[in-house]
Short mmCIF file of C-alpha atoms in Angstrom, two decimals:
data_model
loop_
_atom_site.label_atom_id
_atom_site.label_comp_id
_atom_site.label_asym_id
_atom_site.label_seq_id
_atom_site.Cartn_x
_atom_site.Cartn_y
_atom_site.Cartn_z
CA UNK A 36 -48.95 13.24 -18.17
CA UNK A 37 -45.61 15.65 -18.32
CA UNK A 38 -46.65 18.46 -15.94
CA UNK A 39 -48.69 16.34 -13.10
CA UNK A 40 -45.09 13.58 -12.89
CA UNK A 41 -42.23 16.45 -13.75
CA UNK A 42 -41.32 16.88 -10.00
CA UNK A 43 -41.19 13.08 -10.07
CA UNK A 44 -38.68 13.51 -12.88
CA UNK A 45 -37.00 16.02 -12.60
CA UNK A 46 -36.01 13.99 -8.51
CA UNK A 47 -35.51 10.85 -10.77
CA UNK A 48 -33.57 13.19 -13.48
CA UNK A 49 -31.25 14.62 -10.38
CA UNK A 50 -30.91 11.17 -8.74
CA UNK A 51 -29.16 9.61 -11.88
CA UNK A 52 -27.06 12.61 -11.84
CA UNK A 53 -25.62 12.26 -8.62
CA UNK A 54 -25.59 8.48 -8.38
CA UNK A 55 -22.00 7.96 -10.06
CA UNK A 56 -20.55 11.05 -8.22
CA UNK A 57 -21.93 9.53 -4.92
CA UNK A 58 -20.77 5.60 -5.72
CA UNK A 59 -17.22 7.07 -6.48
CA UNK A 60 -16.91 8.30 -2.61
CA UNK A 61 -18.57 5.10 -1.49
CA UNK A 62 -16.24 2.99 -3.34
CA UNK A 63 -13.39 5.23 -2.40
CA UNK A 64 -14.23 4.86 1.17
CA UNK A 65 -14.11 1.17 0.88
CA UNK A 66 -10.87 0.72 -0.50
CA UNK A 67 -9.34 2.91 2.35
CA UNK A 68 -11.51 1.34 4.60
CA UNK A 69 -9.76 -2.21 3.65
CA UNK A 70 -6.46 -0.78 2.98
CA UNK A 71 -6.86 0.25 6.81
CA UNK A 72 -7.69 -3.47 7.63
CA UNK A 73 -4.82 -5.10 5.74
CA UNK A 74 -2.35 -2.72 7.16
CA UNK A 75 -3.84 -3.18 10.86
CA UNK A 76 -4.38 -7.33 10.02
CA UNK A 77 -1.82 -9.59 12.33
CA UNK A 78 0.52 -6.63 12.99
CA UNK A 79 2.14 -8.35 16.05
CA UNK A 80 2.12 -11.52 13.82
CA UNK A 81 5.34 -12.24 12.55
CA UNK A 82 8.50 -11.99 14.99
CA UNK A 83 10.76 -8.70 14.78
CA UNK A 84 13.75 -9.50 12.38
CA UNK A 85 17.24 -8.45 12.46
CA UNK A 86 16.59 -4.86 10.37
CA UNK A 87 13.89 -3.61 12.72
CA UNK A 88 15.71 -4.63 15.91
CA UNK A 89 19.07 -2.79 14.67
CA UNK A 90 15.35 0.28 13.61
CA UNK A 91 14.87 -0.39 17.36
CA UNK A 92 18.28 0.49 18.29
CA UNK A 93 18.12 3.46 16.25
CA UNK A 94 15.72 5.57 18.94
CA UNK A 95 16.85 3.92 21.81
CA UNK A 96 18.84 5.98 24.31
CA UNK A 97 22.24 6.83 23.22
CA UNK A 98 25.20 5.56 25.31
CA UNK A 99 26.50 6.61 28.54
CA UNK A 100 27.83 10.24 28.00
CA UNK A 101 26.22 10.97 24.60
CA UNK A 102 23.16 13.47 24.52
CA UNK A 103 20.71 12.37 22.51
CA UNK A 104 20.73 15.30 20.26
CA UNK A 105 24.20 14.55 18.77
CA UNK A 106 23.24 10.50 18.72
CA UNK A 107 20.00 12.14 16.52
CA UNK A 108 22.32 14.20 14.65
CA UNK A 109 24.41 11.21 13.87
CA UNK A 110 21.88 9.60 12.44
CA UNK A 111 22.81 8.65 8.17
CA UNK A 112 19.13 8.06 7.42
CA UNK A 113 16.95 10.84 9.18
CA UNK A 114 15.84 12.04 12.26
CA UNK A 115 12.67 12.23 11.85
CA UNK A 116 11.29 8.85 12.80
CA UNK A 117 13.71 7.83 15.42
CA UNK A 118 12.89 10.68 16.90
CA UNK A 119 8.90 10.12 16.87
CA UNK A 120 9.52 6.15 17.62
CA UNK A 121 11.70 6.94 20.62
CA UNK A 122 8.66 8.43 22.83
CA UNK A 123 6.33 6.13 20.98
CA UNK A 124 8.36 3.25 22.66
CA UNK A 125 8.08 4.25 25.86
CA UNK A 126 4.86 3.39 26.06
CA UNK A 127 5.32 -0.61 25.00
CA UNK A 128 8.13 -2.66 23.36
CA UNK A 129 5.61 -5.11 21.60
CA UNK A 130 5.23 -6.14 17.61
CA UNK A 131 2.30 -5.01 17.56
CA UNK A 132 2.74 -1.35 18.99
CA UNK A 133 5.98 -0.93 17.75
CA UNK A 134 4.21 -1.28 13.72
CA UNK A 135 1.28 0.73 14.39
CA UNK A 136 3.00 4.08 13.50
CA UNK A 137 4.25 2.64 10.46
CA UNK A 138 0.66 0.32 9.44
CA UNK A 139 -0.98 4.72 10.36
CA UNK A 140 1.53 5.97 8.03
CA UNK A 141 0.49 3.32 5.50
CA UNK A 142 -2.79 3.92 6.04
CA UNK A 143 -2.80 7.83 5.40
CA UNK A 144 -0.89 7.02 2.28
CA UNK A 145 -3.61 5.99 0.22
CA UNK A 146 -5.92 8.48 1.28
CA UNK A 147 -3.01 10.97 0.05
CA UNK A 148 -2.44 8.88 -2.84
CA UNK A 149 -6.02 9.66 -4.00
CA UNK A 150 -5.70 13.27 -3.44
CA UNK A 151 -2.30 13.15 -5.83
CA UNK A 152 -4.31 11.06 -8.51
CA UNK A 153 -7.07 13.19 -8.55
CA UNK A 154 -5.53 16.40 -9.17
CA UNK A 155 -3.29 14.92 -12.16
CA UNK A 156 -5.79 12.79 -13.80
CA UNK A 157 -9.10 11.47 -13.90
CA UNK A 158 -11.63 9.81 -11.41
CA UNK A 159 -11.96 6.72 -12.68
CA UNK A 160 -8.23 6.52 -12.79
CA UNK A 161 -7.67 7.95 -8.97
CA UNK A 162 -10.01 5.21 -8.14
CA UNK A 163 -7.94 2.33 -9.22
CA UNK A 164 -5.20 3.24 -7.92
CA UNK A 165 -5.94 4.00 -4.79
CA UNK A 166 -7.48 0.13 -4.68
CA UNK A 167 -4.10 -0.99 -6.46
CA UNK A 168 -1.84 1.22 -3.74
CA UNK A 169 -4.61 -0.51 -1.16
CA UNK A 170 -3.72 -3.93 -1.69
CA UNK A 171 -0.62 -3.35 -2.59
CA UNK A 172 2.06 -5.95 -1.00
CA UNK A 173 4.68 -3.88 -1.53
CA UNK A 174 2.88 -1.39 0.28
CA UNK A 175 1.73 -3.82 2.85
CA UNK A 176 5.23 -5.38 3.91
CA UNK A 177 6.50 -1.96 4.51
CA UNK A 178 3.61 -0.31 6.27
CA UNK A 179 3.31 -3.76 9.07
CA UNK A 180 7.91 -2.70 9.56
CA UNK A 181 9.25 -1.03 12.36
CA UNK A 182 11.54 1.12 9.86
CA UNK A 183 11.23 4.34 8.05
CA UNK A 184 10.34 3.89 4.65
CA UNK A 185 6.31 3.53 5.61
CA UNK A 186 6.84 6.91 6.57
CA UNK A 187 8.97 7.88 4.00
CA UNK A 188 6.32 6.79 1.13
CA UNK A 189 4.01 9.05 2.98
CA UNK A 190 5.84 11.93 2.67
CA UNK A 191 7.02 11.28 -0.98
CA UNK A 192 3.60 11.57 -1.62
CA UNK A 193 2.90 14.48 0.04
CA UNK A 194 5.49 16.05 -1.82
CA UNK A 195 3.96 15.06 -5.32
CA UNK A 196 0.79 16.92 -4.12
CA UNK A 197 2.69 19.87 -3.14
CA UNK A 198 4.54 19.58 -6.66
CA UNK A 199 1.62 19.23 -8.27
CA UNK A 200 -0.07 22.50 -6.77
CA UNK A 201 3.74 24.47 -7.87
CA UNK A 202 3.10 23.38 -10.82
CA UNK A 203 -0.29 24.81 -11.32
CA UNK A 204 0.93 28.23 -9.54
CA UNK A 205 4.02 28.70 -8.41
CA UNK A 206 3.83 31.31 -5.47
CA UNK A 207 5.50 32.02 -2.53
CA UNK A 208 2.42 29.80 -0.77
CA UNK A 209 2.75 27.36 -2.44
CA UNK A 210 6.81 27.10 -2.86
CA UNK A 211 6.86 27.11 0.84
CA UNK A 212 4.51 24.21 1.32
CA UNK A 213 6.94 22.75 -1.57
CA UNK A 214 10.02 22.76 0.41
CA UNK A 215 8.57 21.76 3.82
CA UNK A 216 7.30 18.67 2.18
CA UNK A 217 10.58 17.94 0.65
CA UNK A 218 12.31 18.54 3.64
CA UNK A 219 10.19 16.52 6.10
CA UNK A 220 10.53 13.43 3.56
CA UNK A 221 14.20 14.43 3.46
CA UNK A 222 14.14 13.91 7.28
CA UNK A 223 12.37 10.58 6.98
CA UNK A 224 15.14 9.15 4.87
CA UNK A 225 17.68 11.42 3.24
CA UNK A 226 17.11 9.53 -0.18
CA UNK A 227 13.99 11.94 -0.45
CA UNK A 228 16.73 14.00 -1.78
CA UNK A 229 16.96 11.95 -4.69
CA UNK A 230 13.39 13.17 -5.42
CA UNK A 231 14.16 17.07 -4.45
CA UNK A 232 16.47 16.57 -7.61
CA UNK A 233 14.28 14.47 -10.14
CA UNK A 234 11.80 17.93 -9.88
CA UNK A 235 14.55 19.79 -10.27
CA UNK A 236 15.15 17.80 -13.71
CA UNK A 237 11.17 18.08 -14.05
CA UNK A 238 11.26 22.01 -14.32
CA UNK A 239 14.96 21.90 -16.56
CA UNK A 240 13.61 19.29 -19.13
CA UNK A 241 9.72 21.07 -19.27
CA UNK A 242 11.05 24.75 -19.76
CA UNK A 243 9.93 26.02 -16.32
CA UNK A 244 13.32 26.75 -14.56
CA UNK A 245 13.58 30.74 -15.51
CA UNK A 246 11.02 33.55 -15.27
CA UNK A 247 8.37 32.63 -12.90
CA UNK A 248 9.71 29.89 -11.67
CA UNK A 249 12.68 30.47 -11.30
CA UNK A 250 12.67 32.71 -7.41
CA UNK A 251 9.43 30.17 -5.51
CA UNK A 252 11.73 27.24 -7.49
CA UNK A 253 14.86 28.73 -5.15
CA UNK A 254 12.80 29.72 -2.35
CA UNK A 255 11.47 25.73 -1.99
CA UNK A 256 15.19 24.32 -2.30
CA UNK A 257 16.19 26.91 -0.10
CA UNK A 258 14.15 25.70 2.98
CA UNK A 259 14.58 22.02 2.26
CA UNK A 260 18.47 22.70 2.56
CA UNK A 261 17.81 24.56 5.40
CA UNK A 262 15.49 21.45 7.31
CA UNK A 263 18.29 18.91 6.62
CA UNK A 264 21.14 20.83 6.86
CA UNK A 265 22.27 19.56 10.55
CA UNK A 266 22.94 16.36 8.85
CA UNK A 267 25.10 17.75 5.77
CA UNK A 268 28.21 17.66 7.64
CA UNK A 269 27.81 13.72 9.37
CA UNK A 270 26.58 12.64 5.34
CA UNK A 271 29.68 13.82 4.13
CA UNK A 272 31.90 12.77 7.29
CA UNK A 273 30.21 9.09 6.46
CA UNK A 274 30.53 9.04 2.76
CA UNK A 275 34.78 10.15 3.09
CA UNK A 276 35.13 7.26 5.66
CA UNK A 277 33.92 4.92 2.96
CA UNK A 278 37.02 3.24 1.12
CA UNK A 279 36.15 2.40 -1.95
CA UNK A 280 38.37 -0.82 -3.30
CA UNK A 281 37.96 -2.88 -6.68
CA UNK A 282 36.67 -6.35 -5.35
CA UNK A 283 39.07 -8.73 -6.75
CA UNK A 284 41.61 -6.87 -4.84
CA UNK A 285 39.82 -7.99 -1.09
CA UNK A 286 40.74 -11.59 -0.20
CA UNK A 287 38.17 -13.74 -0.45
CA UNK A 288 38.07 -14.26 3.19
CA UNK A 289 37.77 -10.50 3.86
CA UNK A 290 34.50 -9.80 1.40
CA UNK A 291 31.63 -8.88 3.05
CA UNK A 292 28.97 -8.52 0.16
CA UNK A 293 31.03 -10.29 -2.40
CA UNK A 294 30.27 -9.20 -5.96
CA UNK A 295 28.53 -6.33 -6.72
CA UNK A 296 24.61 -6.79 -6.26
CA UNK A 297 23.81 -4.86 -8.75
CA UNK A 298 23.51 -7.21 -11.56
CA UNK A 299 21.13 -7.13 -15.30
CA UNK A 300 18.27 -9.00 -13.35
CA UNK A 301 17.92 -5.99 -11.20
CA UNK A 302 16.03 -4.22 -14.13
CA UNK A 303 13.33 -6.87 -14.26
CA UNK A 304 13.08 -7.40 -10.46
CA UNK A 305 11.97 -3.31 -9.57
CA UNK A 306 8.79 -4.13 -11.60
CA UNK A 307 8.49 -7.30 -10.17
CA UNK A 308 8.72 -6.76 -6.39
CA UNK A 309 6.46 -3.60 -7.08
CA UNK A 310 3.99 -5.24 -8.36
CA UNK A 311 3.61 -8.61 -6.05
CA UNK A 312 6.37 -7.11 -2.93
CA UNK A 313 8.16 -10.41 -1.80
CA UNK A 314 5.74 -12.81 -1.59
CA UNK A 315 4.11 -14.06 -4.88
CA UNK A 316 6.21 -16.60 -6.51
CA UNK A 317 9.75 -16.80 -5.62
CA UNK A 318 10.01 -15.71 -1.88
CA UNK A 319 13.48 -13.91 -0.51
CA UNK A 320 14.84 -17.13 0.89
CA UNK A 321 14.60 -18.75 -3.12
CA UNK A 322 15.78 -15.25 -4.48
CA UNK A 323 19.13 -14.86 -1.89
CA UNK A 324 19.77 -18.68 -3.48
CA UNK A 325 19.06 -17.93 -7.12
CA UNK A 326 21.46 -15.62 -9.57
CA UNK A 327 20.04 -16.43 -12.49
CA UNK A 328 16.72 -14.99 -13.52
CA UNK A 329 16.27 -17.64 -15.86
CA UNK A 330 16.97 -20.44 -13.71
CA UNK A 331 14.08 -18.50 -11.41
CA UNK A 332 11.93 -18.67 -14.72
CA UNK A 333 12.23 -22.26 -15.18
CA UNK A 334 11.29 -23.15 -11.65
CA UNK A 335 8.69 -20.54 -11.47
CA UNK A 336 7.14 -19.67 -14.93
CA UNK A 337 3.56 -19.32 -13.79
CA UNK A 338 3.67 -16.38 -11.16
CA UNK A 339 6.47 -14.28 -13.46
CA UNK A 340 5.21 -14.54 -16.66
CA UNK A 341 1.79 -13.88 -15.37
CA UNK A 342 3.04 -10.23 -13.79
CA UNK A 343 4.98 -9.23 -16.56
CA UNK A 344 2.37 -9.69 -18.56
CA UNK A 345 0.15 -8.57 -16.74
CA UNK A 346 1.81 -5.61 -14.79
CA UNK A 347 4.26 -5.04 -18.21
CA UNK A 348 1.39 -4.12 -20.29
CA UNK A 349 -0.43 -2.11 -17.74
CA UNK A 350 2.88 0.11 -17.46
CA UNK A 351 3.52 -0.08 -20.96
CA UNK A 352 0.08 1.59 -21.52
CA UNK A 353 0.49 4.15 -18.99
CA UNK A 354 3.54 5.48 -20.25
CA UNK A 355 1.63 6.22 -23.43
CA UNK A 356 -0.64 7.81 -20.78
CA UNK A 357 1.58 10.00 -18.91
CA UNK A 358 2.71 11.44 -22.19
CA UNK A 359 -0.71 12.10 -23.34
CA UNK A 360 -1.52 13.85 -19.55
CA UNK A 361 1.92 15.75 -19.92
CA UNK A 362 3.04 14.22 -16.48
CA UNK A 363 5.74 11.62 -19.15
CA UNK A 364 8.90 13.88 -18.38
CA UNK A 365 7.86 14.08 -14.51
CA UNK A 366 7.59 10.26 -13.86
CA UNK A 367 10.72 9.63 -16.36
CA UNK A 368 12.76 12.44 -14.10
CA UNK A 369 12.29 11.27 -10.60
CA UNK A 370 12.95 7.64 -11.86
CA UNK A 371 16.28 8.52 -13.23
CA UNK A 372 17.65 9.85 -10.74
CA UNK A 373 16.51 7.62 -7.76
CA UNK A 374 17.37 4.85 -10.09
CA UNK A 375 20.84 6.06 -11.18
CA UNK A 376 21.75 6.85 -7.70
CA UNK A 377 21.13 3.41 -6.46
CA UNK A 378 23.10 1.89 -9.11
CA UNK A 379 25.48 4.22 -8.70
CA UNK A 380 26.09 2.76 -4.53
CA UNK A 381 25.57 -0.95 -5.46
CA UNK A 382 28.31 -0.37 -8.55
CA UNK A 383 30.78 0.70 -5.75
CA UNK A 384 29.71 -1.74 -3.43
CA UNK A 385 28.80 1.16 -0.65
CA UNK A 386 24.98 -0.44 -0.37
CA UNK A 387 23.73 -3.51 -1.50
CA UNK A 388 21.13 -3.44 -4.12
CA UNK A 389 17.51 -3.84 -2.83
CA UNK A 390 14.16 -2.16 -4.15
CA UNK A 391 13.32 -0.34 -0.28
CA UNK A 392 16.11 1.93 -1.55
CA UNK A 393 13.45 3.00 -4.60
CA UNK A 394 10.76 3.37 -3.00
CA UNK A 395 10.08 7.70 -4.03
CA UNK A 396 9.69 5.46 -7.12
CA UNK A 397 7.04 3.52 -5.87
CA UNK A 398 3.96 6.02 -5.89
CA UNK A 399 5.62 7.26 -9.35
CA UNK A 400 4.68 3.32 -10.76
CA UNK A 401 1.60 2.91 -9.09
CA UNK A 402 0.11 6.11 -11.17
CA UNK A 403 1.45 4.30 -14.28
CA UNK A 404 -0.50 1.57 -13.74
CA UNK A 405 -3.50 2.68 -13.05
CA UNK A 406 -3.42 4.80 -15.79
CA UNK A 407 -2.58 1.65 -17.78
CA UNK A 408 -5.56 0.42 -17.48
CA UNK A 409 -8.11 0.29 -20.64
CA UNK A 410 -10.21 2.41 -21.09
CA UNK A 411 -13.47 0.73 -21.78
CA UNK A 412 -15.34 -0.61 -18.85
CA UNK A 413 -15.71 -3.82 -20.33
CA UNK A 414 -12.33 -4.91 -20.73
CA UNK A 415 -11.22 -2.93 -17.97
CA UNK A 416 -12.65 -5.21 -15.34
CA UNK A 417 -11.11 -8.22 -15.98
CA UNK A 418 -7.75 -6.40 -16.33
CA UNK A 419 -8.42 -5.19 -12.57
CA UNK A 420 -9.93 -7.93 -11.64
CA UNK A 421 -6.83 -9.65 -12.18
CA UNK A 422 -3.89 -7.57 -10.50
CA UNK A 423 -6.42 -7.79 -7.69
CA UNK A 424 -6.04 -11.40 -7.83
CA UNK A 425 -2.58 -11.82 -7.90
CA UNK A 426 -1.59 -8.65 -5.32
CA UNK A 427 -4.31 -10.59 -2.69
CA UNK A 428 -2.39 -14.00 -3.46
CA UNK A 429 0.33 -12.35 -2.22
CA UNK A 430 -1.38 -11.01 0.77
CA UNK A 431 -2.59 -13.48 1.62
CA UNK A 432 0.67 -15.58 1.35
CA UNK A 433 2.46 -12.66 3.17
CA UNK A 434 0.38 -13.16 6.60
CA UNK A 435 -0.39 -16.45 6.67
CA UNK A 436 1.99 -18.75 5.12
CA UNK A 437 5.15 -19.06 7.17
CA UNK A 438 7.56 -19.68 3.72
CA UNK A 439 7.34 -16.16 2.77
CA UNK A 440 7.45 -14.93 6.70
CA UNK A 441 10.54 -12.88 8.19
CA UNK A 442 13.06 -14.72 10.07
CA UNK A 443 11.94 -15.76 13.31
CA UNK A 444 13.61 -14.52 15.94
CA UNK A 445 11.29 -14.84 18.55
CA UNK A 446 10.97 -17.96 18.02
CA UNK A 447 14.68 -18.79 17.85
CA UNK A 448 14.81 -16.89 21.28
CA UNK A 449 12.69 -19.10 22.99
CA UNK A 450 14.66 -21.89 21.83
CA UNK A 451 17.62 -20.68 22.92
CA UNK A 452 16.45 -20.02 26.28
CA UNK A 453 14.74 -23.16 26.84
CA UNK A 454 17.86 -24.73 26.31
CA UNK A 455 20.26 -22.15 28.13
CA UNK A 456 21.92 -22.51 31.61
CA UNK A 457 23.27 -20.44 34.29
CA UNK A 458 26.39 -19.20 33.33
CA UNK A 459 27.22 -20.06 29.87
CA UNK A 460 27.70 -17.45 26.85
CA UNK A 461 25.68 -16.69 24.27
CA UNK A 462 26.48 -15.16 21.11
CA UNK A 463 24.03 -13.71 18.91
CA UNK A 464 25.53 -12.75 15.05
#
């Protein structure tokens, strides 16, 4: 019987062995397709809001008498997105067209995030993390915005991938790739320089700052600095022009932001926003009117507690696994540097505290909660389904519930146009 059926049994055995690998690739492709759909779905449905309008002004033509190159040199955010969008916007100025590059960058982020996770962890964790990013309300929000954050997230993930390869073998080629990746990320937004500092701290705490690591690390840093060097003077000039004044010394009528925007509630809010974006439970309008986390907890107990229990558990478990995989020092180095710099800017009242300034930490956060998924298949499935349910409710709210939508400047403009009369002067704040 075995001799006669040997080929059939062998074929069945081979197919059984190959099926898990093929299934993972099919699932990964399905997750990427879902990510693409969610980022391009209703792309132009919501109105451009004030930050998007200001960004459009940044990549538009310069004022008369000022050459375009000089305008780029005075870009305090980073010129890459502005240059790309300058030419992209020549085709159309519709919401969908202007948001399309960000949506594409968001979709590519999911693909490269999967690649990075497969380098630093196992296939199952990589698939889980890819799924989390695909349905992430935070990622989808910035993928559908005419701003540079989607580009920044993409190039941060590419920088993390280049750094993982550099750590594996610090040769000249990989150092050049790492330096260029960090340089491009920094030109997307200069906040990516915080990521570079995080890399440097990780090299130091992991004992890689000397020996065979030193010269390639210096080469990578030099390449990144050279790439951003034309904008260093502008950043110094910009920072020197900021007058940091004690808030108590400013008259009430002259206060722009009031007290420092960083509070003790900012720390737990980082976990909440990274997990569910701005469209689960209390939305941005509610948050602007609320000053106490206790008050929020009283009015929205179910969504807040569910998020902190679920994602807090995953984050804590993920940090334990990251320690076992010798990734904890890298994750903490990046997170500590970025958070410290954003906190400092908020405490000095240079910039308001905003979660979007922490986007360099966002891929690290998603990798952490993916690692925190239970090892047992029986308990892993309910946890992943719970995460998917929370995230998809937030995504539904973002797309379908007007109360969670961006400010409707387009609608306000139509009202003004229907009421205005010839000769009237309209002031636009």
